[in-house]
CSV table of C-alpha atoms in Angstrom, one decimal:
chain,number,residue,atom,x,y,z
P,548,UNK,CA,-13.6,-64.0,67.6
P,549,UNK,CA,-15.9,-64.3,70.5
P,550,UNK,CA,-19.6,-64.2,69.5
P,551,UNK,CA,-22.1,-63.5,72.3
P,552,UNK,CA,-24.3,-66.7,72.9
P,553,UNK,CA,-27.5,-64.6,72.2
P,554,UNK,CA,-26.3,-64.4,68.6
P,555,UNK,CA,-26.0,-68.0,68.3
P,556,UNK,CA,-28.5,-70.8,67.4
P,557,UNK,CA,-27.8,-74.4,68.4
P,558,UNK,CA,-28.8,-76.4,65.4
P,559,UNK,CA,-27.9,-80.0,66.7
P,560,UNK,CA,-26.2,-81.6,69.6
P,561,UNK,CA,-25.2,-85.3,70.1
P,562,UNK,CA,-23.3,-87.1,72.6
P,563,UNK,CA,-21.4,-90.2,71.3
P,564,UNK,CA,-18.8,-92.9,72.3
P,565,UNK,CA,-16.0,-90.7,70.9
P,566,UNK,CA,-17.2,-87.0,71.5
P,567,UNK,CA,-19.8,-84.6,72.3
P,568,UNK,CA,-20.7,-82.9,69.1
P,569,UNK,CA,-22.7,-79.8,68.3
P,570,UNK,CA,-23.6,-77.2,65.5
P,571,UNK,CA,-24.2,-73.7,65.9
P,572,UNK,CA,-25.4,-71.0,63.7
P,573,UNK,CA,-24.5,-67.2,63.9
P,574,UNK,CA,-27.8,-65.5,63.4
P,575,UNK,CA,-26.3,-62.5,61.8
P,576,UNK,CA,-23.8,-64.0,59.4
P,577,UNK,CA,-25.2,-67.5,58.8
P,578,UNK,CA,-21.9,-69.0,59.7
P,579,UNK,CA,-22.0,-72.4,61.1
P,580,UNK,CA,-19.6,-74.1,63.3
P,581,UNK,CA,-18.9,-77.8,64.2
P,582,UNK,CA,-17.8,-78.1,67.9
P,583,UNK,CA,-16.1,-81.3,69.3
P,584,UNK,CA,-16.0,-81.5,73.0
P,585,UNK,CA,-16.5,-77.8,73.1
P,586,UNK,CA,-13.6,-77.0,70.8
P,587,UNK,CA,-14.3,-75.4,67.6
P,588,UNK,CA,-13.2,-77.8,64.8
P,589,UNK,CA,-14.4,-75.9,61.7
P,590,UNK,CA,-16.6,-72.8,60.7
P,591,UNK,CA,-18.1,-72.5,57.3
P,592,UNK,CA,-19.5,-69.2,56.0
P,593,UNK,CA,-20.1,-67.3,52.7
P,594,UNK,CA,-17.6,-64.6,53.6
P,595,UNK,CA,-14.3,-64.2,51.8
P,596,UNK,CA,-12.1,-66.9,53.0
P,597,UNK,CA,-14.8,-68.2,55.3
P,598,UNK,CA,-14.1,-71.7,54.8
P,599,UNK,CA,-11.4,-71.4,52.0
P,600,UNK,CA,-8.7,-73.6,53.5
P,601,UNK,CA,-10.8,-76.6,53.7
P,602,UNK,CA,-11.7,-76.4,50.0
P,603,UNK,CA,-7.8,-75.7,49.3
P,604,UNK,CA,-6.9,-78.8,51.1
P,605,UNK,CA,-8.9,-80.6,48.2
P,606,UNK,CA,-8.3,-78.3,45.5
P,607,UNK,CA,-4.5,-77.8,45.6
P,608,UNK,CA,-3.3,-81.5,45.6
P,609,UNK,CA,-5.8,-82.4,43.1
P,610,UNK,CA,-4.7,-79.7,40.8
P,611,UNK,CA,-1.1,-80.3,41.4
P,612,UNK,CA,-1.4,-84.1,40.6
P,613,UNK,CA,-1.1,-84.8,36.8
P,614,UNK,CA,-4.2,-87.0,36.8
P,615,UNK,CA,-5.5,-88.1,40.1
P,616,UNK,CA,-8.0,-91.1,39.9
P,617,UNK,CA,-8.0,-92.4,43.4
P,618,UNK,CA,-8.1,-90.0,46.5
P,619,UNK,CA,-8.3,-90.3,50.2
P,620,UNK,CA,-9.4,-87.8,52.6
P,621,UNK,CA,-9.0,-88.4,56.3
P,622,UNK,CA,-11.1,-86.6,58.8
P,623,UNK,CA,-14.6,-85.5,57.4
P,624,UNK,CA,-15.3,-82.5,59.7
P,625,UNK,CA,-17.8,-80.3,57.7
P,626,UNK,CA,-17.3,-82.3,54.6
P,627,UNK,CA,-15.6,-79.5,52.6
P,628,UNK,CA,-12.5,-81.0,51.8
P,629,UNK,CA,-14.0,-84.3,50.6
P,630,UNK,CA,-16.7,-82.4,48.5
P,631,UNK,CA,-14.0,-80.4,46.8
P,632,UNK,CA,-11.8,-83.5,46.0
P,633,UNK,CA,-15.1,-85.2,44.7
P,634,UNK,CA,-15.5,-82.4,41.9
P,635,UNK,CA,-12.5,-83.6,39.9
P,636,UNK,CA,-13.2,-85.7,36.7
P,637,UNK,CA,-13.3,-89.6,37.0
P,638,UNK,CA,-11.9,-89.5,40.7
P,639,UNK,CA,-12.9,-92.3,43.1
P,640,UNK,CA,-12.8,-90.8,46.7
P,641,UNK,CA,-12.4,-92.9,50.1
P,642,UNK,CA,-13.3,-90.7,53.1
P,643,UNK,CA,-12.2,-91.8,56.5
P,644,UNK,CA,-13.9,-90.5,59.7
P,645,UNK,CA,-13.5,-92.0,63.0
P,646,UNK,CA,-16.8,-90.7,64.6
P,647,UNK,CA,-19.9,-91.9,62.7
P,648,UNK,CA,-22.0,-89.2,64.4
P,649,UNK,CA,-19.9,-86.5,62.4
P,650,UNK,CA,-21.5,-87.8,59.3
P,651,UNK,CA,-25.0,-87.3,60.8
P,652,UNK,CA,-24.2,-83.7,60.9
P,653,UNK,CA,-23.1,-83.4,57.2
P,654,UNK,CA,-26.6,-82.2,55.9
P,655,UNK,CA,-26.2,-79.1,58.3
P,656,UNK,CA,-23.3,-78.2,55.9
P,657,UNK,CA,-24.6,-79.4,52.6
P,658,UNK,CA,-24.5,-75.9,51.0
P,659,UNK,CA,-20.6,-75.9,51.4
P,660,UNK,CA,-19.8,-79.7,51.0
P,661,UNK,CA,-21.7,-80.1,47.7
P,662,UNK,CA,-24.1,-82.7,49.4
P,663,UNK,CA,-20.9,-85.0,49.3
P,664,UNK,CA,-22.6,-87.9,51.1
P,665,UNK,CA,-24.9,-88.5,48.2
P,666,UNK,CA,-22.1,-88.5,45.5
P,667,UNK,CA,-21.6,-91.8,43.6
P,668,UNK,CA,-18.0,-91.3,43.5
P,669,UNK,CA,-17.4,-91.0,47.3
P,670,UNK,CA,-17.3,-94.0,49.7
P,671,UNK,CA,-17.0,-93.4,53.5
P,672,UNK,CA,-15.3,-95.7,56.0
P,673,UNK,CA,-16.0,-95.3,59.8
P,674,UNK,CA,-12.3,-96.0,61.0
P,675,UNK,CA,-9.3,-94.3,62.4
P,676,UNK,CA,-7.2,-92.9,59.7
P,677,UNK,CA,-4.0,-94.5,60.8
P,678,UNK,CA,-5.5,-97.8,61.2
P,679,UNK,CA,-7.2,-97.5,57.8
P,680,UNK,CA,-3.9,-96.6,56.2
P,681,UNK,CA,-2.2,-99.4,57.8
P,682,UNK,CA,-4.4,-102.2,56.7
P,683,UNK,CA,-5.8,-101.0,53.2
P,684,UNK,CA,-4.5,-102.7,50.1
P,685,UNK,CA,-5.5,-99.7,48.1
P,686,UNK,CA,-2.9,-97.2,46.6
P,687,UNK,CA,-3.9,-93.6,45.9
P,688,UNK,CA,-2.8,-90.6,43.9
P,689,UNK,CA,-3.6,-88.0,46.5
P,690,UNK,CA,-4.0,-88.4,50.4
P,691,UNK,CA,-5.2,-85.2,52.1
P,692,UNK,CA,-5.9,-84.8,55.9
P,693,UNK,CA,-7.0,-82.2,58.3
P,694,UNK,CA,-6.9,-84.0,61.6
P,695,UNK,CA,-7.5,-82.0,65.0
P,696,UNK,CA,-4.4,-80.0,66.0
P,697,UNK,CA,-1.4,-82.1,67.6
P,698,UNK,CA,-2.3,-80.5,71.0
P,699,UNK,CA,-5.6,-82.9,71.0
P,700,UNK,CA,-5.2,-86.2,72.7
P,701,UNK,CA,-4.3,-89.0,70.4
P,702,UNK,CA,-4.1,-86.8,67.4
P,703,UNK,CA,-0.2,-86.5,67.5
P,704,UNK,CA,0.0,-89.8,65.9
P,705,UNK,CA,-1.1,-88.4,62.7
P,706,UNK,CA,1.9,-85.9,62.8
P,707,UNK,CA,4.5,-88.6,63.4
P,708,UNK,CA,7.3,-89.9,61.0
P,709,UNK,CA,5.7,-93.5,61.4
P,710,UNK,CA,2.3,-92.2,60.1
P,711,UNK,CA,4.0,-90.3,57.0
P,712,UNK,CA,6.0,-93.3,56.1
P,713,UNK,CA,2.6,-95.5,56.3
P,714,UNK,CA,1.0,-92.7,53.9
P,715,UNK,CA,3.8,-92.7,51.6
P,716,UNK,CA,3.6,-96.5,51.2
P,717,UNK,CA,0.0,-96.2,50.1
P,718,UNK,CA,0.8,-93.6,47.4
P,719,UNK,CA,1.2,-94.4,43.7
P,720,UNK,CA,4.2,-93.1,41.8
P,721,UNK,CA,3.9,-89.5,41.5
P,722,UNK,CA,1.4,-89.6,44.6
P,723,UNK,CA,0.8,-86.4,46.7
P,724,UNK,CA,0.3,-86.0,50.3
P,725,UNK,CA,-1.2,-83.0,52.0
P,726,UNK,CA,-1.6,-82.1,55.7
P,727,UNK,CA,-2.6,-78.9,57.3
P,728,UNK,CA,-0.5,-77.1,60.0
P,729,UNK,CA,-2.4,-74.8,62.1
P,730,UNK,CA,0.2,-72.2,63.3
P,731,UNK,CA,-2.3,-70.7,65.8
P,732,UNK,CA,-2.5,-73.9,67.7
P,733,UNK,CA,1.2,-75.0,67.8
P,734,UNK,CA,4.4,-73.1,69.1
P,735,UNK,CA,7.1,-72.2,66.6
P,736,UNK,CA,9.4,-75.1,67.6
P,737,UNK,CA,6.5,-77.7,67.2
P,738,UNK,CA,5.7,-76.2,63.7
P,739,UNK,CA,9.4,-76.6,62.7
P,740,UNK,CA,9.5,-80.3,64.0
P,741,UNK,CA,6.5,-81.1,62.1
P,742,UNK,CA,7.6,-79.5,58.8
P,743,UNK,CA,11.0,-81.2,59.2
P,744,UNK,CA,9.5,-84.8,60.0
P,745,UNK,CA,7.1,-84.3,57.0
P,746,UNK,CA,10.1,-83.3,54.7
P,747,UNK,CA,12.1,-86.3,55.9
P,748,UNK,CA,9.6,-88.6,54.3
P,749,UNK,CA,8.6,-86.4,51.4
P,750,UNK,CA,11.7,-84.6,50.1
P,751,UNK,CA,9.9,-82.6,47.7
P,752,UNK,CA,7.7,-80.5,49.9
P,753,UNK,CA,6.1,-77.1,49.4
P,754,UNK,CA,4.4,-75.0,51.9
P,755,UNK,CA,1.1,-73.2,50.8
P,756,UNK,CA,-0.3,-70.2,52.8
P,757,UNK,CA,-3.2,-67.8,52.6
P,758,UNK,CA,-2.8,-64.4,54.3
P,759,UNK,CA,-6.4,-64.8,55.3
P,760,UNK,CA,-5.5,-67.3,57.8
P,761,UNK,CA,-2.8,-68.6,60.2
P,762,UNK,CA,-3.0,-72.0,58.6
P,763,UNK,CA,-0.4,-73.4,56.0
P,764,UNK,CA,-0.8,-76.4,54.0
P,765,UNK,CA,2.2,-79.0,53.5
P,766,UNK,CA,2.3,-80.6,50.2
P,767,UNK,CA,4.7,-83.6,50.0
P,768,UNK,CA,6.0,-86.0,47.1
P,769,UNK,CA,8.8,-88.4,46.4
P,770,UNK,CA,9.2,-86.9,43.1
P,771,UNK,CA,9.2,-83.3,41.9
P,772,UNK,CA,6.0,-81.6,41.5
P,773,UNK,CA,5.7,-79.6,38.3
P,774,UNK,CA,2.9,-76.9,37.9
P,775,UNK,CA,0.9,-77.6,34.8
P,776,UNK,CA,-0.7,-74.4,33.3
P,777,UNK,CA,-2.5,-76.3,30.6
P,778,UNK,CA,-4.1,-78.9,32.9
P,779,UNK,CA,-5.1,-76.0,35.5
P,780,UNK,CA,-6.7,-74.0,32.6
P,781,UNK,CA,-8.7,-77.1,31.3
P,782,UNK,CA,-9.9,-78.0,34.9
P,783,UNK,CA,-11.1,-74.5,35.4
P,784,UNK,CA,-13.5,-74.9,32.3
P,785,UNK,CA,-15.5,-77.3,34.5
P,786,UNK,CA,-17.9,-74.8,36.3
P,787,UNK,CA,-17.9,-76.5,39.7
P,788,UNK,CA,-14.0,-76.5,39.9
P,789,UNK,CA,-13.9,-73.0,38.5
P,790,UNK,CA,-16.3,-71.9,41.3
P,791,UNK,CA,-14.2,-73.7,44.0
P,792,UNK,CA,-11.1,-71.9,42.6
P,793,UNK,CA,-12.7,-68.6,42.7
P,794,UNK,CA,-13.9,-69.1,46.3
P,795,UNK,CA,-10.3,-69.7,47.5
P,796,UNK,CA,-9.1,-66.9,45.4
P,797,UNK,CA,-7.0,-68.9,42.9
P,798,UNK,CA,-7.8,-67.5,39.5
P,799,UNK,CA,-4.7,-68.4,37.7
């Protein structure tokens, strides 16, 4: 949707070594957008489905795993995914972001990201996601990432078999990997290729879709993923998790 410039407020602007970043706010709706080199990377708003897929990228794998204690979120963006992951009981979160300037904008989205940078169970690392996964000695129960689309320079490495194998080697037994697939930014052939590559490494793959967006989420594991209603119901007794579930329209 093209919004007239007169309807937008520029809240912040920064030129750095990696990119030119800016945050705008829609004067009418209050929606805020993070731009990277002029490309809209994420928009948050209070409307239904406004930023639901970012929350879903944290919520879905954390609910599907039987007992996640260690999670990694690659690509910070507005911080919504990292913030959602951090809500779960006893979880320790490693956040990976290549551009430190992105983190300096996090306060502009604190209403949606749960003030995630101030949380005791979240540790941020300024590093390239692929490099971090290659050299870390840590093992994780959940790895979730929302890189820029594969059409952006350099990002295609995060959609490769080599990267998926690296990520798989950092998962504990029963670990879950999630990645977004932006159908509006790739053609049909590329989308099928990414899915098949992901499935090649994670034989138990499911595809999650919201009718509100043209974005699907790929969830993969080496082992079968079993839905656990009892665990879901117990998690939604936690007010913050129940609220996150309602915001993405998952009520049961």
